[in-house]
């Protein structure tokens, strides 16, 4: 796992550009208030060219973190609402491709990068948690309550959602998101996830923008 605190030069500007683009999240969510968008992009140059013309706000970020020409990239923007700060907003999981009516695929990414775009300065919680391989092989599904005790028990690493920070991890590592509390008027937690999959594990073919 690698954490980079300078992944975004202007996270506030990116947040302003992205929020008007968001709608009901295209992947089923435990909290229906979650907003977002989902993209499937080809290799580095192909995906970057598509973003430059259709979603330029994300082109620079994609170019920095998606450098493999022989890959399929899944890019998700997730705006998640406040919940209890000792609960799992997203329970421990390993990323898979969303295949619509067919559910999730079986292949894991080569790697996953989470980029924090916005998080209220006064909020409590909201961390990304990265667990060791196999941490939850015998405990699915993981209850949402008591998240922080489970993080300690399973030796999870907490990564605070500081705007501009990125966390890159091997694609087969379980990870989760802790809930957070904040003032009613504050903006919600906004993050981008980029996952790289091998093309030979990427059936059906890329479908472009999913919103």
PDB file of C-alpha atoms in Angstrom:
ATOM      1  CA  UNK A   1       0.000   0.000   0.000  1.00  0.00           C
ATOM      2  CA  UNK A   2       1.267   3.476  -0.891  1.00  0.00           C
ATOM      3  CA  UNK A   3      -0.166   6.830   0.239  1.00  0.00           C
ATOM      4  CA  UNK A   4       0.481  10.014  -1.746  1.00  0.00           C
ATOM      5  CA  UNK A   5      -0.596  13.318  -0.173  1.00  0.00           C
ATOM      6  CA  UNK A   6      -0.062  15.357  -3.362  1.00  0.00           C
ATOM      7  CA  UNK A   7      -2.274  13.465  -5.792  1.00  0.00           C
ATOM      8  CA  UNK A   8      -4.457  16.497  -6.570  1.00  0.00           C
ATOM      9  CA  UNK A   9      -3.258  20.067  -7.004  1.00  0.00           C
ATOM     10  CA  UNK A  10      -6.773  21.519  -6.557  1.00  0.00           C
ATOM     11  CA  UNK A  11      -9.155  19.062  -4.874  1.00  0.00           C
ATOM     12  CA  UNK A  12     -11.738  21.784  -4.154  1.00  0.00           C
ATOM     13  CA  UNK A  13     -11.835  22.778  -7.823  1.00  0.00           C
ATOM     14  CA  UNK A  14     -12.246  19.154  -8.900  1.00  0.00           C
ATOM     15  CA  UNK A  15     -15.083  18.701  -6.394  1.00  0.00           C
ATOM     16  CA  UNK A  16     -16.894  21.726  -7.833  1.00  0.00           C
ATOM     17  CA  UNK A  17     -16.486  20.384 -11.360  1.00  0.00           C
ATOM     18  CA  UNK A  18     -17.615  16.846 -10.545  1.00  0.00           C
ATOM     19  CA  UNK A  19     -20.675  17.376  -8.364  1.00  0.00           C
ATOM     20  CA  UNK A  20     -22.961  18.654 -11.164  1.00  0.00           C
ATOM     21  CA  UNK A  21     -22.120  15.452 -13.079  1.00  0.00           C
ATOM     22  CA  UNK A  22     -23.288  13.111 -10.335  1.00  0.00           C
ATOM     23  CA  UNK A  23     -26.635  11.350 -10.124  1.00  0.00           C
ATOM     24  CA  UNK A  24     -28.065   8.263  -8.466  1.00  0.00           C
ATOM     25  CA  UNK A  25     -25.163   5.839  -8.181  1.00  0.00           C
ATOM     26  CA  UNK A  26     -25.282   3.263 -11.014  1.00  0.00           C
ATOM     27  CA  UNK A  27     -24.145   0.446  -8.706  1.00  0.00           C
ATOM     28  CA  UNK A  28     -26.616  -0.612  -5.975  1.00  0.00           C
ATOM     29  CA  UNK A  29     -25.628   0.985  -2.660  1.00  0.00           C
ATOM     30  CA  UNK A  30     -26.491   0.203   0.943  1.00  0.00           C
ATOM     31  CA  UNK A  31     -27.499   3.849   1.407  1.00  0.00           C
ATOM     32  CA  UNK A  32     -29.748   5.087  -1.442  1.00  0.00           C
ATOM     33  CA  UNK A  33     -28.586   8.674  -0.860  1.00  0.00           C
ATOM     34  CA  UNK A  34     -25.197   7.806  -2.384  1.00  0.00           C
ATOM     35  CA  UNK A  35     -24.499   9.650  -5.628  1.00  0.00           C
ATOM     36  CA  UNK A  36     -21.883   8.994  -8.275  1.00  0.00           C
ATOM     37  CA  UNK A  37     -20.914   7.903 -11.746  1.00  0.00           C
ATOM     38  CA  UNK A  38     -19.104   4.921 -13.239  1.00  0.00           C
ATOM     39  CA  UNK A  39     -16.846   4.688 -16.291  1.00  0.00           C
ATOM     40  CA  UNK A  40     -15.151   1.823 -18.093  1.00  0.00           C
ATOM     41  CA  UNK A  41     -12.111   2.925 -20.074  1.00  0.00           C
ATOM     42  CA  UNK A  42      -9.516   1.199 -22.209  1.00  0.00           C
ATOM     43  CA  UNK A  43      -5.747   1.416 -21.883  1.00  0.00           C
ATOM     44  CA  UNK A  44      -3.842   4.511 -20.841  1.00  0.00           C
ATOM     45  CA  UNK A  45      -3.838   6.522 -24.091  1.00  0.00           C
ATOM     46  CA  UNK A  46      -7.258   5.314 -25.224  1.00  0.00           C
ATOM     47  CA  UNK A  47      -8.902   6.094 -21.889  1.00  0.00           C
ATOM     48  CA  UNK A  48      -7.165   9.446 -21.563  1.00  0.00           C
ATOM     49  CA  UNK A  49      -8.335  10.541 -25.025  1.00  0.00           C
ATOM     50  CA  UNK A  50     -11.942   9.632 -24.166  1.00  0.00           C
ATOM     51  CA  UNK A  51     -11.822  11.600 -20.928  1.00  0.00           C
ATOM     52  CA  UNK A  52     -10.234  14.626 -22.590  1.00  0.00           C
ATOM     53  CA  UNK A  53     -13.235  14.909 -24.883  1.00  0.00           C
ATOM     54  CA  UNK A  54     -16.080  13.783 -22.606  1.00  0.00           C
ATOM     55  CA  UNK A  55     -15.025  14.317 -18.986  1.00  0.00           C
ATOM     56  CA  UNK A  56     -11.896  16.523 -18.990  1.00  0.00           C
ATOM     57  CA  UNK A  57     -12.157  17.105 -15.231  1.00  0.00           C
ATOM     58  CA  UNK A  58     -10.787  13.587 -14.708  1.00  0.00           C
ATOM     59  CA  UNK A  59      -8.287  13.379 -17.566  1.00  0.00           C
ATOM     60  CA  UNK A  60      -5.213  14.555 -15.636  1.00  0.00           C
ATOM     61  CA  UNK A  61      -5.949  12.261 -12.694  1.00  0.00           C
ATOM     62  CA  UNK A  62      -6.472   9.278 -14.978  1.00  0.00           C
ATOM     63  CA  UNK A  63      -3.227   9.982 -16.833  1.00  0.00           C
ATOM     64  CA  UNK A  64      -1.341   9.989 -13.528  1.00  0.00           C
ATOM     65  CA  UNK A  65      -2.700   6.727 -12.119  1.00  0.00           C
ATOM     66  CA  UNK A  66      -3.639   4.668 -15.200  1.00  0.00           C
ATOM     67  CA  UNK A  67      -0.403   4.012 -17.053  1.00  0.00           C
ATOM     68  CA  UNK A  68      -1.005   0.542 -18.506  1.00  0.00           C
ATOM     69  CA  UNK A  69      -1.968   0.368 -22.180  1.00  0.00           C
ATOM     70  CA  UNK A  70      -2.919  -3.324 -21.942  1.00  0.00           C
ATOM     71  CA  UNK A  71      -5.707  -2.943 -19.392  1.00  0.00           C
ATOM     72  CA  UNK A  72      -9.328  -2.132 -18.731  1.00  0.00           C
ATOM     73  CA  UNK A  73      -9.859   0.645 -16.187  1.00  0.00           C
ATOM     74  CA  UNK A  74     -12.959   1.088 -14.066  1.00  0.00           C
ATOM     75  CA  UNK A  75     -13.308   4.597 -12.664  1.00  0.00           C
ATOM     76  CA  UNK A  76     -15.971   5.419 -10.083  1.00  0.00           C
ATOM     77  CA  UNK A  77     -16.839   8.731  -8.441  1.00  0.00           C
ATOM     78  CA  UNK A  78     -18.589   8.188  -5.093  1.00  0.00           C
ATOM     79  CA  UNK A  79     -20.290  10.844  -2.982  1.00  0.00           C
ATOM     80  CA  UNK A  80     -21.348   9.157   0.254  1.00  0.00           C
ATOM     81  CA  UNK A  81     -23.619  10.560   2.988  1.00  0.00           C
ATOM     82  CA  UNK A  82     -22.900  10.796   6.725  1.00  0.00           C
ATOM     83  CA  UNK A  83     -23.567   7.696   8.847  1.00  0.00           C
ATOM     84  CA  UNK A  84     -22.483   6.430  12.266  1.00  0.00           C
ATOM     85  CA  UNK A  85     -18.687   6.877  12.662  1.00  0.00           C
ATOM     86  CA  UNK A  86     -18.293   3.437  14.287  1.00  0.00           C
ATOM     87  CA  UNK A  87     -20.002   1.597  11.448  1.00  0.00           C
ATOM     88  CA  UNK A  88     -18.916   0.359   8.043  1.00  0.00           C
ATOM     89  CA  UNK A  89     -20.423   2.568   5.352  1.00  0.00           C
ATOM     90  CA  UNK A  90     -18.892   0.112   2.883  1.00  0.00           C
ATOM     91  CA  UNK A  91     -18.225  -3.255   4.482  1.00  0.00           C
ATOM     92  CA  UNK A  92     -14.915  -5.098   3.876  1.00  0.00           C
ATOM     93  CA  UNK A  93     -14.788  -6.179   0.236  1.00  0.00           C
ATOM     94  CA  UNK A  94     -12.498  -6.699  -2.745  1.00  0.00           C
ATOM     95  CA  UNK A  95     -13.371  -4.709  -5.857  1.00  0.00           C
ATOM     96  CA  UNK A  96     -15.022  -6.421  -8.831  1.00  0.00           C
ATOM     97  CA  UNK A  97     -16.458  -5.061 -12.078  1.00  0.00           C
ATOM     98  CA  UNK A  98     -20.159  -4.229 -12.013  1.00  0.00           C
ATOM     99  CA  UNK A  99     -21.856  -6.088 -14.891  1.00  0.00           C
ATOM    100  CA  UNK A 100     -25.348  -4.672 -14.510  1.00  0.00           C
ATOM    101  CA  UNK A 101     -28.088  -7.284 -14.412  1.00  0.00           C
ATOM    102  CA  UNK A 102     -25.405  -9.987 -14.187  1.00  0.00           C
ATOM    103  CA  UNK A 103     -24.140  -8.613 -10.864  1.00  0.00           C
ATOM    104  CA  UNK A 104     -20.423  -8.415 -10.137  1.00  0.00           C
ATOM    105  CA  UNK A 105     -17.640 -10.176 -12.023  1.00  0.00           C
ATOM    106  CA  UNK A 106     -15.232 -12.609 -10.389  1.00  0.00           C
ATOM    107  CA  UNK A 107     -11.829 -11.168 -11.358  1.00  0.00           C
ATOM    108  CA  UNK A 108     -10.093  -8.825  -8.937  1.00  0.00           C
ATOM    109  CA  UNK A 109      -8.173  -5.749 -10.137  1.00  0.00           C
ATOM    110  CA  UNK A 110      -4.429  -5.703 -10.556  1.00  0.00           C
ATOM    111  CA  UNK A 111      -4.506  -2.648  -8.319  1.00  0.00           C
ATOM    112  CA  UNK A 112      -6.936  -0.113  -6.904  1.00  0.00           C
ATOM    113  CA  UNK A 113      -6.328   3.579  -6.205  1.00  0.00           C
ATOM    114  CA  UNK A 114      -8.633   5.664  -3.999  1.00  0.00           C
ATOM    115  CA  UNK A 115      -8.324   9.453  -4.346  1.00  0.00           C
ATOM    116  CA  UNK A 116      -9.981  11.690  -1.741  1.00  0.00           C
ATOM    117  CA  UNK A 117     -11.494  14.799  -3.325  1.00  0.00           C
ATOM    118  CA  UNK A 118     -13.604  16.374  -0.569  1.00  0.00           C
ATOM    119  CA  UNK A 119     -14.271  15.781   3.121  1.00  0.00           C
ATOM    120  CA  UNK A 120     -15.597  18.253   5.724  1.00  0.00           C
ATOM    121  CA  UNK A 121     -12.846  19.665   7.931  1.00  0.00           C
ATOM    122  CA  UNK A 122     -14.980  19.252  11.054  1.00  0.00           C
ATOM    123  CA  UNK A 123     -16.188  15.713  10.263  1.00  0.00           C
ATOM    124  CA  UNK A 124     -15.305  12.654  12.338  1.00  0.00           C
ATOM    125  CA  UNK A 125     -14.574   9.270  10.739  1.00  0.00           C
ATOM    126  CA  UNK A 126     -14.764   8.542   7.015  1.00  0.00           C
ATOM    127  CA  UNK A 127     -11.485   6.621   6.807  1.00  0.00           C
ATOM    128  CA  UNK A 128     -10.554   4.094   4.165  1.00  0.00           C
ATOM    129  CA  UNK A 129      -9.426   0.843   5.802  1.00  0.00           C
ATOM    130  CA  UNK A 130      -7.028  -1.565   4.063  1.00  0.00           C
ATOM    131  CA  UNK A 131      -6.851  -5.094   5.482  1.00  0.00           C
ATOM    132  CA  UNK A 132      -4.353  -7.938   5.018  1.00  0.00           C
ATOM    133  CA  UNK A 133      -5.144 -10.583   2.407  1.00  0.00           C
ATOM    134  CA  UNK A 134      -7.638 -13.140   3.635  1.00  0.00           C
ATOM    135  CA  UNK A 135      -8.719 -11.068   6.619  1.00  0.00           C
ATOM    136  CA  UNK A 136     -12.404 -11.863   6.090  1.00  0.00           C
ATOM    137  CA  UNK A 137     -12.323 -15.152   4.199  1.00  0.00           C
ATOM    138  CA  UNK A 138     -14.477 -16.843   6.859  1.00  0.00           C
ATOM    139  CA  UNK A 139     -16.620 -13.901   7.956  1.00  0.00           C
ATOM    140  CA  UNK A 140     -18.968 -12.824   5.167  1.00  0.00           C
ATOM    141  CA  UNK A 141     -20.961 -10.693   5.390  1.00  0.00           C
ATOM    142  CA  UNK A 142     -19.302  -8.540   8.016  1.00  0.00           C
ATOM    143  CA  UNK A 143     -21.752  -6.721  10.353  1.00  0.00           C
ATOM    144  CA  UNK A 144     -21.710  -2.942   9.943  1.00  0.00           C
ATOM    145  CA  UNK A 145     -21.714  -2.068  13.656  1.00  0.00           C
ATOM    146  CA  UNK A 146     -18.564  -2.015  15.775  1.00  0.00           C
ATOM    147  CA  UNK A 147     -16.349  -1.259  12.796  1.00  0.00           C
ATOM    148  CA  UNK A 148     -13.378   0.130  14.688  1.00  0.00           C
ATOM    149  CA  UNK A 149     -13.045  -2.930  16.914  1.00  0.00           C
ATOM    150  CA  UNK A 150     -13.064  -5.105  13.782  1.00  0.00           C
ATOM    151  CA  UNK A 151     -10.396  -2.912  12.207  1.00  0.00           C
ATOM    152  CA  UNK A 152      -8.140  -3.449  15.228  1.00  0.00           C
ATOM    153  CA  UNK A 153      -8.898  -7.179  15.422  1.00  0.00           C
ATOM    154  CA  UNK A 154      -8.066  -7.759  11.750  1.00  0.00           C
ATOM    155  CA  UNK A 155      -5.029  -5.429  11.677  1.00  0.00           C
ATOM    156  CA  UNK A 156      -6.564  -2.969   9.245  1.00  0.00           C
ATOM    157  CA  UNK A 157      -4.701   0.205   8.319  1.00  0.00           C
ATOM    158  CA  UNK A 158      -6.749   3.418   8.553  1.00  0.00           C
ATOM    159  CA  UNK A 159      -6.209   6.074   5.883  1.00  0.00           C
ATOM    160  CA  UNK A 160      -7.767   9.446   6.732  1.00  0.00           C
ATOM    161  CA  UNK A 161      -9.820  10.993   3.891  1.00  0.00           C
ATOM    162  CA  UNK A 162      -7.686  14.112   3.477  1.00  0.00           C
ATOM    163  CA  UNK A 163      -8.605  15.971   0.247  1.00  0.00           C
ATOM    164  CA  UNK A 164      -5.832  15.567  -2.322  1.00  0.00           C
ATOM    165  CA  UNK A 165      -4.562  12.287  -0.832  1.00  0.00           C
ATOM    166  CA  UNK A 166      -4.424   9.033  -2.823  1.00  0.00           C
ATOM    167  CA  UNK A 167      -4.016   5.476  -1.553  1.00  0.00           C
ATOM    168  CA  UNK A 168      -2.892   2.774  -3.980  1.00  0.00           C
ATOM    169  CA  UNK A 169      -3.207  -0.882  -2.985  1.00  0.00           C
ATOM    170  CA  UNK A 170      -2.944  -4.320  -4.551  1.00  0.00           C
ATOM    171  CA  UNK A 171      -6.291  -5.195  -6.113  1.00  0.00           C
ATOM    172  CA  UNK A 172      -6.849  -8.320  -4.023  1.00  0.00           C
ATOM    173  CA  UNK A 173      -6.607  -6.558  -0.649  1.00  0.00           C
ATOM    174  CA  UNK A 174      -9.900  -6.294   1.291  1.00  0.00           C
ATOM    175  CA  UNK A 175     -10.832  -2.719   2.103  1.00  0.00           C
ATOM    176  CA  UNK A 176     -13.737  -0.826   3.620  1.00  0.00           C
ATOM    177  CA  UNK A 177     -15.004   2.678   4.371  1.00  0.00           C
ATOM    178  CA  UNK A 178     -15.873   3.851   7.883  1.00  0.00           C
ATOM    179  CA  UNK A 179     -18.958   6.005   8.380  1.00  0.00           C
ATOM    180  CA  UNK A 180     -18.636   9.624   9.425  1.00  0.00           C
ATOM    181  CA  UNK A 181     -20.539  12.346  11.240  1.00  0.00           C
ATOM    182  CA  UNK A 182     -20.636  16.004  10.243  1.00  0.00           C
ATOM    183  CA  UNK A 183     -22.804  19.107  10.362  1.00  0.00           C
ATOM    184  CA  UNK A 184     -25.991  18.961   8.304  1.00  0.00           C
ATOM    185  CA  UNK A 185     -24.935  21.775   5.990  1.00  0.00           C
ATOM    186  CA  UNK A 186     -21.494  20.332   5.166  1.00  0.00           C
ATOM    187  CA  UNK A 187     -20.610  18.813   1.791  1.00  0.00           C
ATOM    188  CA  UNK A 188     -20.438  15.016   1.705  1.00  0.00           C
ATOM    189  CA  UNK A 189     -17.395  12.762   1.417  1.00  0.00           C
ATOM    190  CA  UNK A 190     -16.292  12.646  -2.236  1.00  0.00           C
ATOM    191  CA  UNK A 191     -13.779  10.108  -3.534  1.00  0.00           C
ATOM    192  CA  UNK A 192     -12.627   8.614  -6.829  1.00  0.00           C
ATOM    193  CA  UNK A 193     -11.722   4.952  -7.271  1.00  0.00           C
ATOM    194  CA  UNK A 194      -9.617   3.748 -10.213  1.00  0.00           C
ATOM    195  CA  UNK A 195      -9.224  -0.025 -10.613  1.00  0.00           C
ATOM    196  CA  UNK A 196      -7.107  -1.677 -13.297  1.00  0.00           C
ATOM    197  CA  UNK A 197      -8.208  -5.061 -14.668  1.00  0.00           C
ATOM    198  CA  UNK A 198      -6.447  -7.345 -17.122  1.00  0.00           C
ATOM    199  CA  UNK A 199      -8.185  -7.237 -20.512  1.00  0.00           C
ATOM    200  CA  UNK A 200      -8.446 -11.040 -20.630  1.00  0.00           C
ATOM    201  CA  UNK A 201     -10.602 -10.864 -17.480  1.00  0.00           C
ATOM    202  CA  UNK A 202     -12.757  -8.078 -18.862  1.00  0.00           C
ATOM    203  CA  UNK A 203     -15.782  -9.660 -20.529  1.00  0.00           C
ATOM    204  CA  UNK A 204     -18.115  -8.274 -21.774  1.00  0.00           C
ATOM    205  CA  UNK A 205     -16.227  -5.476 -23.600  1.00  0.00           C
ATOM    206  CA  UNK A 206     -16.074  -1.935 -22.176  1.00  0.00           C
ATOM    207  CA  UNK A 207     -19.386  -0.101 -22.361  1.00  0.00           C
ATOM    208  CA  UNK A 208     -18.302   3.512 -21.847  1.00  0.00           C
ATOM    209  CA  UNK A 209     -20.146   5.835 -19.506  1.00  0.00           C
ATOM    210  CA  UNK A 210     -22.542   4.234 -17.032  1.00  0.00           C
ATOM    211  CA  UNK A 211     -24.800   6.697 -15.218  1.00  0.00           C
TER     212      UNK A 211
END
